[in-house]
Backbone as CSV, one residue per row, in Angstrom:
resi,resn,N_x,N_y,N_z,CA_x,CA_y,CA_z,C_x,C_y,C_z
1,MET,-63.133,9.513,-43.643,-62.643,10.771,-44.307,-61.331,9.759,-45.324
2,SER,-61.160,9.893,-46.587,-60.648,9.673,-47.422,-58.909,10.036,-47.106
3,GLU,-57.757,9.224,-47.183,-56.639,9.499,-46.538,-55.915,10.428,-47.840
4,ALA,-56.250,10.092,-49.179,-55.488,10.650,-50.067,-56.144,11.914,-50.581
5,ILE,-55.483,13.194,-50.794,-56.283,14.425,-50.967,-56.330,14.348,-52.548
6,TYR,-57.547,14.888,-52.707,-58.107,14.861,-54.122,-57.557,15.870,-54.820
7,ILE,-56.807,16.330,-55.596,-56.375,17.419,-56.101,-57.466,17.811,-57.728
8,LYS,-58.227,19.095,-57.708,-59.151,18.991,-58.639,-58.571,19.440,-60.367
9,SER,-59.437,18.970,-60.957,-58.674,19.880,-62.265,-59.521,21.118,-62.555
10,ASP,-58.933,21.765,-63.406,-59.448,22.969,-63.854,-61.410,22.607,-64.209
11,ALA,-61.242,21.469,-64.766,-62.821,21.357,-65.257,-63.818,20.995,-64.263
12,GLU,-63.381,20.111,-63.155,-63.463,19.674,-62.004,-63.926,21.021,-61.109
13,ILE,-63.036,22.185,-61.064,-63.700,23.300,-60.202,-64.443,23.988,-60.526
14,ASP,-64.387,23.952,-61.892,-65.540,24.812,-62.728,-66.863,23.844,-62.173
15,ALA,-67.303,22.453,-62.034,-68.262,22.361,-61.332,-68.435,22.401,-60.217
16,MET,-67.399,22.642,-59.410,-67.670,23.089,-58.046,-68.316,24.277,-57.930
17,ARG,-67.907,24.932,-58.607,-68.315,26.837,-58.744,-70.072,26.592,-59.122
18,VAL,-70.360,25.544,-59.600,-71.628,25.432,-59.801,-72.321,25.104,-58.696
19,ALA,-71.934,24.148,-57.609,-72.420,23.773,-56.771,-72.014,25.010,-55.593
20,GLY,-70.877,25.810,-55.278,-70.855,26.504,-54.720,-71.789,27.495,-54.989
21,ARG,-72.433,27.916,-55.841,-72.976,28.999,-56.292,-74.588,28.418,-55.391
22,ILE,-74.960,27.634,-55.419,-76.341,27.105,-55.363,-76.299,27.039,-53.894
23,THR,-75.214,26.684,-53.014,-74.961,26.491,-51.472,-75.337,27.821,-50.782
24,ALA,-73.877,28.545,-51.629,-74.110,30.136,-51.083,-75.554,30.750,-51.057
25,GLY,-76.064,30.495,-52.156,-77.751,30.804,-52.233,-78.409,30.138,-51.156
26,ALA,-78.325,29.023,-50.991,-78.929,28.845,-49.738,-78.666,29.066,-48.442
27,ARG,-77.447,29.211,-48.450,-77.232,29.762,-46.840,-77.896,31.549,-47.156
28,SER,-77.908,31.976,-47.965,-78.555,33.392,-48.254,-80.230,33.299,-47.876
29,ILE,-80.713,32.063,-48.401,-81.938,31.969,-48.141,-82.452,31.687,-47.043
30,ALA,-81.411,31.150,-46.088,-81.254,30.630,-44.580,-81.530,32.023,-43.782
31,ARG,-80.400,32.826,-43.967,-80.220,34.269,-43.455,-81.312,35.194,-43.359
32,GLN,-81.953,35.215,-44.924,-82.963,35.954,-44.911,-84.428,35.488,-44.701
33,ALA,-84.377,34.132,-44.037,-85.663,33.210,-43.388,-85.448,33.658,-41.997
34,ILE,-84.256,33.995,-41.174,-84.402,33.990,-39.870,-85.255,35.127,-39.408
35,ARG,-85.882,35.163,-38.384,-86.712,36.214,-37.673,-87.512,35.519,-36.314
36,ASP,-87.651,36.559,-35.735,-88.383,36.347,-34.731,-89.706,35.279,-34.560
37,GLY,-89.850,34.004,-34.124,-91.142,33.397,-34.296,-91.076,32.161,-35.102
38,ILE,-89.966,32.096,-36.160,-89.945,31.492,-37.029,-89.481,29.807,-36.518
39,SER,-89.937,28.607,-37.059,-89.482,27.493,-36.300,-88.166,27.398,-37.442
40,THR,-87.217,26.332,-36.699,-86.136,25.965,-37.386,-86.514,25.420,-38.592
41,LYS,-87.569,24.308,-38.468,-88.153,23.446,-39.526,-88.619,24.487,-40.600
42,GLU,-89.334,25.434,-40.627,-89.579,26.047,-41.766,-88.374,26.538,-42.267
43,ILE,-87.530,26.832,-41.550,-86.335,27.367,-42.473,-85.594,26.078,-43.330
44,ASP,-85.588,25.192,-42.928,-85.104,24.175,-43.366,-85.724,23.915,-44.646
45,ARG,-87.365,23.875,-44.633,-88.233,23.866,-45.993,-87.988,24.781,-46.736
46,GLU,-87.808,25.680,-46.504,-87.225,27.006,-47.428,-86.086,26.875,-48.070
47,VAL,-84.869,26.255,-47.200,-83.587,25.794,-47.995,-83.612,24.292,-48.931
48,ARG,-84.485,23.820,-48.893,-84.859,22.797,-49.062,-85.251,22.598,-50.556
49,ALA,-86.111,23.459,-50.896,-87.292,23.987,-51.775,-86.293,24.823,-52.657
50,PHE,-85.399,25.352,-52.530,-84.640,26.509,-53.050,-83.464,25.753,-53.348
51,ILE,-82.607,24.644,-53.268,-81.651,23.879,-53.534,-82.484,22.749,-54.636
52,LEU,-83.437,22.293,-54.496,-84.135,21.256,-55.456,-84.430,22.520,-56.557
53,LYS,-84.771,23.639,-56.569,-85.681,24.501,-57.275,-84.243,24.997,-58.476
54,ASN,-82.785,24.609,-57.989,-81.956,24.571,-58.871,-81.167,23.619,-58.999
55,GLY,-81.941,22.494,-59.011,-81.573,21.291,-59.867,-80.551,20.387,-59.087
56,ALA,-80.108,20.813,-57.856,-78.979,20.250,-56.887,-79.826,19.224,-55.850
57,LYS,-79.177,18.724,-55.037,-79.449,17.681,-53.910,-78.917,18.363,-52.564
58,PRO,-79.910,18.301,-51.581,-79.617,18.653,-50.557,-78.394,17.618,-49.760
59,THR,-77.161,18.291,-49.677,-75.864,17.132,-49.435,-76.319,16.788,-48.115
60,PHE,-76.949,17.158,-46.846,-76.901,16.971,-45.642,-77.995,15.624,-45.368
61,TYR,-79.152,15.973,-46.267,-80.102,15.335,-45.730,-80.037,13.753,-45.992
62,ARG,-79.872,12.814,-44.960,-79.471,11.548,-44.613,-78.330,11.375,-44.713
63,TYR,-77.466,12.197,-44.759,-76.022,11.970,-44.575,-75.656,11.274,-43.168
64,GLY,-75.219,10.309,-43.419,-74.796,9.742,-41.861,-76.147,9.408,-41.170
65,GLY,-77.360,9.543,-41.477,-78.397,9.732,-41.032,-78.950,10.594,-40.620
66,PHE,-78.333,11.717,-40.811,-78.674,13.280,-40.428,-80.344,13.491,-41.232
67,PRO,-81.190,13.927,-40.261,-82.354,14.102,-40.598,-82.888,15.077,-41.506
68,GLY,-82.309,16.427,-41.237,-82.446,17.707,-41.716,-81.693,17.614,-43.082
69,ASN,-82.019,18.703,-43.913,-81.706,19.489,-44.954,-80.646,20.309,-45.066
70,LEU,-80.570,20.839,-43.713,-79.148,21.835,-43.314,-79.373,21.379,-41.737
71,CYS,-78.108,22.394,-41.279,-77.849,22.205,-39.882,-78.377,23.736,-38.998
72,ILE,-79.088,23.698,-38.463,-79.569,24.797,-37.701,-79.232,24.939,-36.320
73,SER,-78.089,25.954,-35.738,-77.754,25.619,-34.211,-78.005,26.662,-33.600
74,VAL,-78.779,27.135,-32.646,-79.048,28.360,-31.500,-78.177,28.542,-30.352
75,ASN,-77.799,29.666,-30.369,-77.459,30.202,-29.172,-75.673,29.318,-28.716
76,GLU,-76.189,28.253,-27.680,-75.248,27.421,-27.224,-74.807,26.374,-28.357
77,GLU,-75.551,26.143,-29.270,-75.649,25.116,-30.043,-74.200,25.451,-30.872
78,VAL,-73.012,24.322,-31.165,-72.183,25.050,-31.737,-72.226,24.612,-33.218
79,ILE,-72.603,23.002,-33.723,-72.992,22.671,-34.866,-73.864,21.441,-34.870
80,HIS,-74.557,20.922,-35.794,-75.191,20.030,-35.810,-76.879,19.908,-35.487
81,GLY,-76.954,21.351,-35.273,-78.452,21.635,-34.795,-79.134,20.585,-35.789
82,ILE,-80.552,19.921,-35.062,-81.834,19.487,-36.187,-82.933,20.502,-36.293
83,PRO,-83.296,20.394,-37.561,-84.438,21.247,-37.539,-85.442,20.662,-36.944
84,GLY,-86.548,21.142,-36.365,-88.019,20.645,-35.911,-88.476,21.856,-35.509
85,ALA,-89.316,21.451,-34.298,-90.306,22.741,-33.744,-89.732,23.697,-33.106
86,ARG,-88.639,23.818,-32.860,-87.984,25.038,-31.953,-88.361,26.226,-32.747
87,ARG,-88.741,27.211,-31.984,-89.022,28.639,-32.699,-87.741,29.674,-32.246
88,ILE,-87.194,30.652,-32.948,-86.283,31.126,-32.450,-86.655,32.948,-32.262
89,HIS,-86.059,33.236,-31.372,-86.576,34.348,-31.146,-85.807,35.512,-30.958
90,THR,-85.983,36.896,-30.894,-85.402,38.081,-30.941,-84.094,38.126,-29.688
91,GLY,-83.010,38.119,-30.173,-81.789,37.991,-29.162,-81.075,36.755,-29.018
92,ASP,-81.554,35.710,-29.962,-80.894,34.829,-30.338,-79.627,35.120,-31.374
93,ILE,-78.613,33.764,-31.747,-78.155,34.054,-32.691,-78.174,32.634,-33.289
94,VAL,-78.114,32.704,-34.278,-78.514,31.313,-35.344,-77.372,31.098,-36.309
95,SER,-76.836,29.719,-36.039,-75.790,29.125,-37.079,-76.611,28.079,-37.900
96,VAL,-76.558,28.413,-39.323,-77.048,27.593,-40.297,-75.277,27.069,-41.230
97,ASP,-75.612,25.463,-41.441,-74.396,25.310,-42.223,-75.192,24.500,-43.332
98,VAL,-75.155,24.789,-44.702,-75.777,23.782,-45.616,-74.662,23.181,-46.688
99,GLY,-74.989,22.312,-47.455,-74.285,22.187,-48.467,-75.771,21.425,-49.726
100,ALA,-74.868,21.541,-50.844,-75.833,21.262,-52.096,-74.545,20.690,-53.268
101,SER,-75.166,19.667,-53.548,-74.529,18.831,-54.438,-74.972,18.659,-55.868
102,ILE,-74.307,18.959,-56.829,-74.855,18.697,-58.392,-73.291,18.439,-59.111
103,GLY,-73.863,17.869,-60.496,-72.868,17.443,-60.950,-71.526,16.610,-60.758
104,GLY,-72.178,15.900,-59.486,-70.768,15.170,-59.046,-70.045,15.769,-58.129
105,PHE,-70.577,17.277,-57.650,-69.657,18.069,-57.112,-70.591,18.473,-55.855
106,THR,-69.818,18.558,-54.568,-70.494,19.374,-53.262,-70.119,20.706,-52.993
107,GLY,-71.004,21.801,-52.536,-70.074,22.914,-51.811,-71.096,22.692,-50.601
108,ASP,-70.244,23.560,-49.749,-70.495,23.972,-47.970,-70.034,24.678,-47.563
109,CYS,-70.993,25.322,-46.792,-70.847,26.632,-46.293,-71.635,26.944,-44.930
110,ALA,-71.317,27.745,-44.059,-71.991,28.082,-42.952,-72.225,29.746,-42.475
111,GLY,-72.833,30.372,-41.658,-72.596,31.545,-40.688,-73.701,31.744,-39.539
112,THR,-73.130,32.392,-38.912,-74.133,32.821,-37.888,-74.945,34.023,-38.111
113,TYR,-76.121,34.267,-37.699,-77.107,35.589,-37.882,-77.811,36.056,-36.664
114,PRO,-77.650,37.137,-35.906,-78.281,37.643,-34.956,-79.863,37.625,-35.317
115,VAL,-80.643,37.744,-34.654,-82.303,37.790,-34.683,-82.712,38.972,-33.855
116,GLY,-82.656,39.713,-34.535,-83.055,41.193,-34.161,-82.134,41.849,-33.224
117,GLU,-82.225,42.352,-32.351,-80.987,43.102,-31.425,-80.417,42.234,-30.609
118,VAL,-79.297,41.732,-30.270,-78.561,40.757,-29.747,-77.646,41.201,-28.939
119,SER,-77.165,40.711,-27.875,-75.995,41.418,-26.999,-74.829,41.642,-27.520
120,GLU,-73.966,42.771,-26.437,-72.939,42.912,-27.342,-71.661,42.148,-27.794
121,GLU,-72.106,40.979,-26.588,-71.015,39.914,-26.887,-71.173,38.791,-28.137
122,ALA,-72.728,39.138,-28.038,-73.004,37.791,-29.236,-72.360,38.638,-30.735
123,ARG,-72.893,39.872,-30.503,-72.289,40.750,-31.682,-70.863,40.569,-32.021
124,CYS,-69.961,40.837,-31.235,-68.464,40.732,-31.286,-68.157,39.036,-31.477
125,LEU,-68.991,38.029,-31.083,-68.884,36.917,-31.254,-68.901,36.676,-32.795
126,ILE,-69.974,37.007,-33.206,-70.265,36.847,-34.618,-69.369,37.423,-35.767
127,GLU,-68.899,38.463,-35.456,-68.033,38.979,-36.171,-66.562,38.715,-35.996
128,VAL,-66.008,38.639,-34.724,-64.808,37.911,-34.857,-64.624,36.477,-35.567
129,THR,-65.770,35.741,-35.419,-65.552,34.380,-35.926,-65.561,34.531,-37.135
130,ARG,-66.504,35.081,-38.168,-66.549,35.588,-39.721,-65.068,35.909,-40.100
131,GLN,-64.353,36.916,-39.266,-63.316,37.523,-39.833,-62.262,36.657,-39.284
132,SER,-62.552,35.607,-38.431,-61.362,34.452,-38.309,-61.266,33.840,-39.889
133,PHE,-62.358,33.607,-40.470,-62.061,33.039,-41.726,-61.388,33.604,-42.642
134,PHE,-61.431,34.958,-42.415,-60.913,36.056,-43.541,-59.354,36.077,-43.465
135,GLU,-58.833,35.731,-42.279,-57.520,35.670,-41.466,-56.813,34.549,-41.882
136,ALA,-57.671,33.431,-41.905,-57.213,32.199,-42.292,-56.945,32.386,-44.022
137,LEU,-57.971,32.590,-44.462,-58.031,33.143,-45.890,-56.621,33.563,-46.335
138,LYS,-56.015,34.577,-45.941,-54.789,35.147,-46.152,-53.655,34.346,-46.367
139,VAL,-53.771,33.064,-45.610,-52.637,31.935,-45.395,-52.681,30.855,-46.551
140,ALA,-54.376,30.874,-46.869,-54.624,29.441,-47.651,-53.909,29.650,-49.135
141,ARG,-52.754,30.028,-49.401,-51.669,30.006,-50.664,-50.958,28.912,-50.634
142,GLU,-51.015,28.656,-51.964,-50.116,27.382,-52.581,-48.783,27.756,-51.677
143,GLY,-47.809,26.571,-51.234,-46.730,26.375,-50.489,-46.904,26.713,-49.118
144,ASN,-48.132,27.178,-48.260,-48.219,27.147,-47.012,-48.476,25.679,-46.662
145,ARG,-48.727,25.538,-45.630,-49.238,24.431,-44.647,-50.757,24.564,-44.126
146,ILE,-51.479,23.389,-43.854,-52.709,23.404,-43.151,-52.524,24.073,-41.905
147,SER,-51.170,23.988,-41.430,-51.103,24.368,-39.902,-51.079,26.002,-39.677
148,ASP,-50.685,26.763,-41.053,-50.982,27.960,-41.090,-52.393,28.448,-40.893
149,ILE,-53.335,27.927,-41.267,-54.613,27.998,-41.509,-55.266,28.067,-39.810
150,GLY,-54.754,27.025,-39.480,-55.369,26.957,-38.020,-54.707,27.915,-37.121
151,ALA,-53.514,28.578,-37.125,-52.664,29.201,-36.596,-53.489,30.734,-36.451
152,ALA,-53.591,31.118,-38.125,-54.355,32.074,-38.179,-56.000,32.419,-37.195
153,VAL,-56.245,31.415,-37.382,-57.832,31.330,-36.881,-57.386,31.285,-35.244
154,GLN,-56.823,30.660,-34.825,-56.325,30.325,-33.539,-55.904,31.924,-32.682
155,GLU,-55.151,32.427,-33.458,-54.132,33.927,-33.273,-55.599,34.823,-32.834
156,TYR,-56.349,35.058,-33.965,-57.434,35.874,-34.101,-58.045,35.828,-32.946
157,CYS,-58.784,34.792,-32.887,-59.665,34.310,-32.047,-59.346,34.571,-30.367
158,GLU,-58.529,33.763,-29.952,-57.855,33.574,-28.822,-57.241,35.199,-28.110
159,SER,-56.429,35.854,-29.073,-56.270,37.154,-28.659,-57.337,38.304,-28.190
160,ARG,-58.496,37.983,-28.838,-59.720,38.413,-28.730,-60.858,37.831,-27.389
161,GLY,-60.328,37.052,-26.565,-60.873,36.272,-25.811,-61.840,35.181,-25.962
162,PHE,-61.640,34.849,-27.422,-62.759,33.761,-27.713,-62.129,32.341,-27.541
163,GLY,-62.823,31.408,-27.379,-62.576,29.793,-27.671,-62.259,29.068,-28.886
164,VAL,-62.009,28.046,-29.230,-61.436,27.776,-30.441,-62.083,26.302,-30.052
165,VAL,-63.211,25.877,-31.146,-63.276,24.355,-30.924,-62.160,23.543,-31.483
166,ARG,-61.876,22.839,-30.629,-60.881,21.594,-31.239,-61.519,20.343,-31.875
167,ASP,-62.377,19.750,-31.354,-63.133,18.553,-31.485,-63.796,18.206,-32.717
168,TYR,-64.043,19.595,-33.379,-64.475,19.293,-35.309,-63.730,20.220,-35.383
169,VAL,-63.418,20.062,-36.914,-62.297,20.446,-37.567,-62.965,20.684,-39.257
170,GLY,-62.246,21.768,-40.046,-62.767,21.771,-41.255,-62.438,20.885,-42.361
171,HIS,-62.077,20.707,-43.653,-62.238,19.103,-44.187,-61.468,19.722,-46.051
172,GLY,-61.480,18.732,-46.749,-61.366,19.179,-48.203,-62.422,18.644,-48.477
173,VAL,-63.294,19.065,-49.592,-64.445,18.652,-49.966,-64.530,18.837,-51.580
174,GLY,-65.503,17.833,-52.356,-65.247,17.744,-54.022,-66.423,16.880,-54.167
175,ARG,-65.953,15.771,-54.679,-66.869,14.579,-54.651,-67.533,14.277,-53.715
176,HIS,-67.079,14.242,-52.630,-67.738,14.043,-51.199,-67.528,15.148,-50.365
177,LEU,-68.462,15.079,-49.575,-68.744,16.302,-48.530,-67.461,15.970,-47.607
178,HIS,-66.802,15.188,-47.330,-65.764,14.990,-46.340,-64.624,14.338,-47.127
179,GLU,-63.567,15.096,-46.948,-62.384,14.522,-47.730,-61.308,15.026,-47.131
180,ALA,-59.891,14.217,-47.325,-58.955,14.788,-46.751,-58.187,15.907,-47.509
181,PRO,-57.705,16.798,-47.003,-57.505,16.959,-45.573,-58.312,17.305,-44.259
182,GLU,-57.720,16.855,-43.255,-58.481,17.475,-42.167,-57.934,19.139,-41.854
183,VAL,-58.602,20.120,-41.404,-57.943,21.495,-41.421,-58.728,22.352,-40.186
184,PRO,-57.897,21.754,-38.952,-58.117,22.544,-37.852,-58.195,23.779,-37.580
185,ASN,-58.534,24.427,-37.008,-58.684,25.930,-36.361,-57.884,26.405,-35.603
186,TYR,-56.667,25.455,-35.050,-55.749,25.816,-34.033,-54.672,24.743,-34.456
187,VAL,-53.739,25.175,-33.841,-52.460,24.466,-34.137,-52.077,22.984,-33.096
188,PRO,-52.294,21.879,-33.970,-52.070,20.677,-32.770,-50.774,20.663,-32.320
189,ASN,-50.888,19.985,-31.203,-49.699,19.743,-30.578,-49.150,18.186,-31.278
190,ARG,-48.101,17.796,-30.908,-47.132,17.198,-31.430,-47.825,15.631,-31.118
191,ARG,-48.391,15.478,-29.861,-49.208,14.364,-29.675,-50.503,13.633,-30.725
192,GLU,-50.783,14.880,-31.248,-52.144,14.879,-31.985,-51.841,13.938,-33.285
193,ARG,-50.803,13.806,-33.609,-50.179,13.706,-34.903,-51.003,13.889,-36.308
194,ARG,-51.829,15.130,-36.298,-52.239,15.112,-37.507,-51.458,15.219,-38.600
195,PRO,-51.754,15.106,-39.728,-51.236,15.760,-41.023,-51.028,16.577,-41.268
196,ASN,-50.143,17.499,-41.905,-49.839,19.079,-41.934,-49.311,18.835,-43.355
197,PRO,-49.839,18.605,-44.834,-49.384,18.818,-45.550,-49.524,20.257,-46.739
198,ARG,-48.471,20.452,-47.179,-48.444,22.006,-48.070,-49.747,21.915,-49.050
199,LEU,-50.143,22.867,-49.052,-51.342,23.419,-49.902,-50.904,23.706,-51.295
200,VAL,-51.387,23.128,-52.305,-50.966,23.243,-53.968,-52.440,23.307,-54.715
201,LYS,-51.728,23.921,-55.520,-53.161,24.597,-56.809,-54.303,23.363,-56.610
202,GLY,-55.165,23.388,-56.858,-56.157,22.661,-56.904,-56.790,21.908,-55.675
203,MET,-56.211,22.210,-54.791,-56.948,21.729,-53.184,-58.288,22.633,-53.057
204,CYS,-59.114,22.040,-52.737,-60.475,22.734,-52.586,-60.788,22.276,-50.714
205,LEU,-60.822,23.016,-50.075,-60.806,23.053,-48.593,-62.240,23.429,-48.182
206,ALA,-63.071,23.105,-46.933,-64.173,23.837,-46.351,-63.528,24.166,-44.822
207,ILE,-62.773,25.550,-44.928,-62.551,26.113,-43.690,-63.471,26.808,-42.940
208,GLU,-63.459,26.213,-41.795,-64.947,26.660,-40.833,-64.604,26.944,-39.405
209,PRO,-64.310,27.890,-39.115,-64.015,28.070,-37.495,-65.369,28.052,-36.911
210,MET,-65.602,27.340,-35.775,-66.142,27.163,-34.682,-65.827,27.846,-33.371
211,ILE,-66.395,28.913,-32.689,-65.463,29.764,-31.881,-66.792,30.190,-30.983
212,THR,-66.033,29.883,-29.401,-66.969,30.047,-28.337,-66.850,31.317,-28.078
213,ALA,-67.897,31.754,-26.990,-67.839,32.965,-26.199,-67.151,32.455,-24.814
214,GLY,-66.864,31.384,-24.641,-66.365,30.856,-22.927,-65.379,30.009,-23.663
215,ASP,-65.509,28.760,-22.680,-64.361,27.736,-22.951,-64.869,27.106,-24.128
216,TRP,-63.883,26.395,-24.589,-63.823,25.773,-26.111,-64.266,24.316,-26.045
217,HIS,-64.382,23.932,-24.803,-65.009,22.624,-24.632,-66.061,22.396,-25.054
218,ILE,-66.942,21.201,-25.698,-68.209,20.664,-26.307,-68.466,19.347,-25.822
219,ARG,-69.879,18.882,-26.028,-70.149,17.680,-25.548,-71.748,17.507,-26.610
220,VAL,-72.083,16.336,-26.968,-72.847,16.182,-28.111,-74.337,15.672,-27.072
221,LEU,-75.438,16.284,-27.593,-76.746,15.817,-26.410,-77.033,14.309,-27.104
222,ASP,-78.127,13.961,-26.375,-78.845,12.701,-26.491,-79.198,12.582,-27.728
223,ASN,-79.396,13.371,-28.725,-79.642,12.920,-30.098,-78.714,12.725,-31.025
224,ASP,-77.204,12.629,-30.508,-76.454,11.985,-31.327,-75.757,12.845,-31.983
225,TRP,-75.981,14.377,-32.241,-76.146,15.040,-33.268,-75.766,16.260,-32.574
226,THR,-76.465,17.370,-32.249,-76.297,18.568,-31.464,-75.109,18.608,-30.695
227,VAL,-74.271,19.442,-31.326,-72.972,19.879,-30.436,-73.124,21.174,-29.661
228,VAL,-72.930,21.200,-28.396,-73.211,22.197,-27.530,-71.592,22.651,-26.615
229,THR,-71.530,23.695,-26.313,-70.522,23.936,-25.328,-70.790,23.730,-24.088
230,VAL,-69.862,23.248,-23.206,-70.109,22.185,-21.872,-70.528,23.689,-20.776
231,ASP,-69.869,25.070,-20.996,-70.286,25.807,-20.235,-71.554,26.549,-20.303
232,GLY,-72.408,26.619,-21.642,-73.684,27.075,-21.966,-73.335,28.513,-22.752
233,SER,-71.943,28.986,-22.753,-71.617,29.960,-23.674,-72.118,29.705,-25.153
234,LEU,-72.065,31.108,-25.836,-72.448,31.312,-26.834,-71.614,31.054,-27.837
235,ALA,-72.235,30.594,-29.241,-70.934,29.924,-29.879,-71.492,30.297,-31.071
236,ALA,-70.580,30.556,-32.343,-70.480,30.718,-33.657,-69.858,30.166,-34.568
237,HIS,-70.345,30.064,-36.176,-69.706,28.600,-36.841,-69.919,29.881,-38.406
238,TYR,-68.367,30.055,-39.047,-68.483,30.644,-40.277,-67.781,29.902,-41.440
239,GLU,-67.963,29.459,-42.191,-67.771,28.408,-43.441,-67.875,28.677,-44.926
240,ASN,-66.670,28.722,-45.525,-66.708,28.662,-47.463,-65.887,27.441,-47.727
241,THR,-66.111,27.267,-48.809,-65.712,26.409,-49.641,-64.515,27.171,-50.216
242,VAL,-63.228,26.817,-50.367,-62.209,27.581,-50.604,-61.317,26.612,-51.503
243,CYS,-61.006,27.344,-52.988,-59.934,26.689,-53.630,-58.732,27.060,-53.841
244,VAL,-57.651,26.480,-53.779,-56.295,27.136,-53.560,-55.958,27.137,-55.160
245,THR,-55.405,27.868,-55.347,-54.803,28.689,-56.507,-53.344,29.072,-56.737
246,ASP,-52.478,29.252,-57.540,-51.358,29.727,-58.221,-51.281,31.359,-57.631
247,GLY,-52.463,31.870,-57.019,-52.152,32.949,-56.704,-53.438,33.273,-55.157
248,GLU,-54.202,34.013,-55.124,-55.172,34.430,-54.604,-56.227,33.000,-54.273
249,PRO,-56.321,32.663,-53.104,-57.426,31.543,-53.299,-59.062,31.978,-53.380
250,GLU,-59.618,31.251,-53.986,-60.608,31.756,-54.751,-62.272,31.150,-53.774
251,ILE,-62.838,31.916,-53.182,-64.102,31.438,-52.128,-65.188,30.973,-53.069
252,LEU,-65.685,29.494,-53.491,-66.584,29.370,-53.950,-67.882,29.163,-53.740
253,THR,-68.110,29.842,-52.193,-69.545,29.963,-51.844,-69.688,30.999,-51.010
254,MET,-68.810,32.246,-51.945,-69.028,33.664,-51.409,-70.538,34.107,-52.309
255,ALA,-71.607,34.540,-51.404,-72.736,35.358,-51.936,-72.599,36.711,-51.511
256,ASP,-72.981,37.539,-52.512,-73.100,39.255,-52.307,-73.647,39.892,-50.902
257,ASP,-74.248,38.898,-50.858,-74.703,39.332,-49.313,-74.263,38.982,-47.749
258,ILE,-73.740,38.292,-48.154,-73.063,37.342,-46.849,-71.735,37.759,-46.567
């Protein structure tokens, strides 16, 4: 991740809106495809076809060697689930994370969705994770600091008994999928020495709470990608690309049905 924060011009934000609309549409395609019995690879194919049909490229494909077009993480999988032969079933919760690049810019968004009827714990986890993003959005304003975003997510989720993943964080986004600054979903302690810049107009951020129903500690599976909860508890993920303005922040990846 580059250390310098890349402030976007009005023209560049227009280009990011295009990428954002396609990315949001791809998330919608994934959400609509989720059903009992479908394989994660089948969902991946549908999303790839949608992105290509709209003249964009799947950002995640071969990014750092990742083999899929989107990340599909099921139940205790937090992020970076690899699409494959696994079939999802009623009662599962499925997190999809997708990026699309066009015109030199990238959008990035994610969401977690139930497969049919799910447990009350799963339903609540999904709702709290999604709402924690909107709590963060309230403070994603010019003049505030990156830590205000993390504080909003952490307070909202932990006060409701959920865990906040520390090992992975949000980030800047634009010409590259991962740009400065890092955007933690919690307030780092002083020993971590994470930068805490003020938010300024033209910053574009991928704000992405990653929340667990149990303990927040995670581990990476032997495939070197998929991140799961150590205690096997359910996890949820919600993300949008957000542009800081001189007023209300703008969500660049918000689809009508999400």
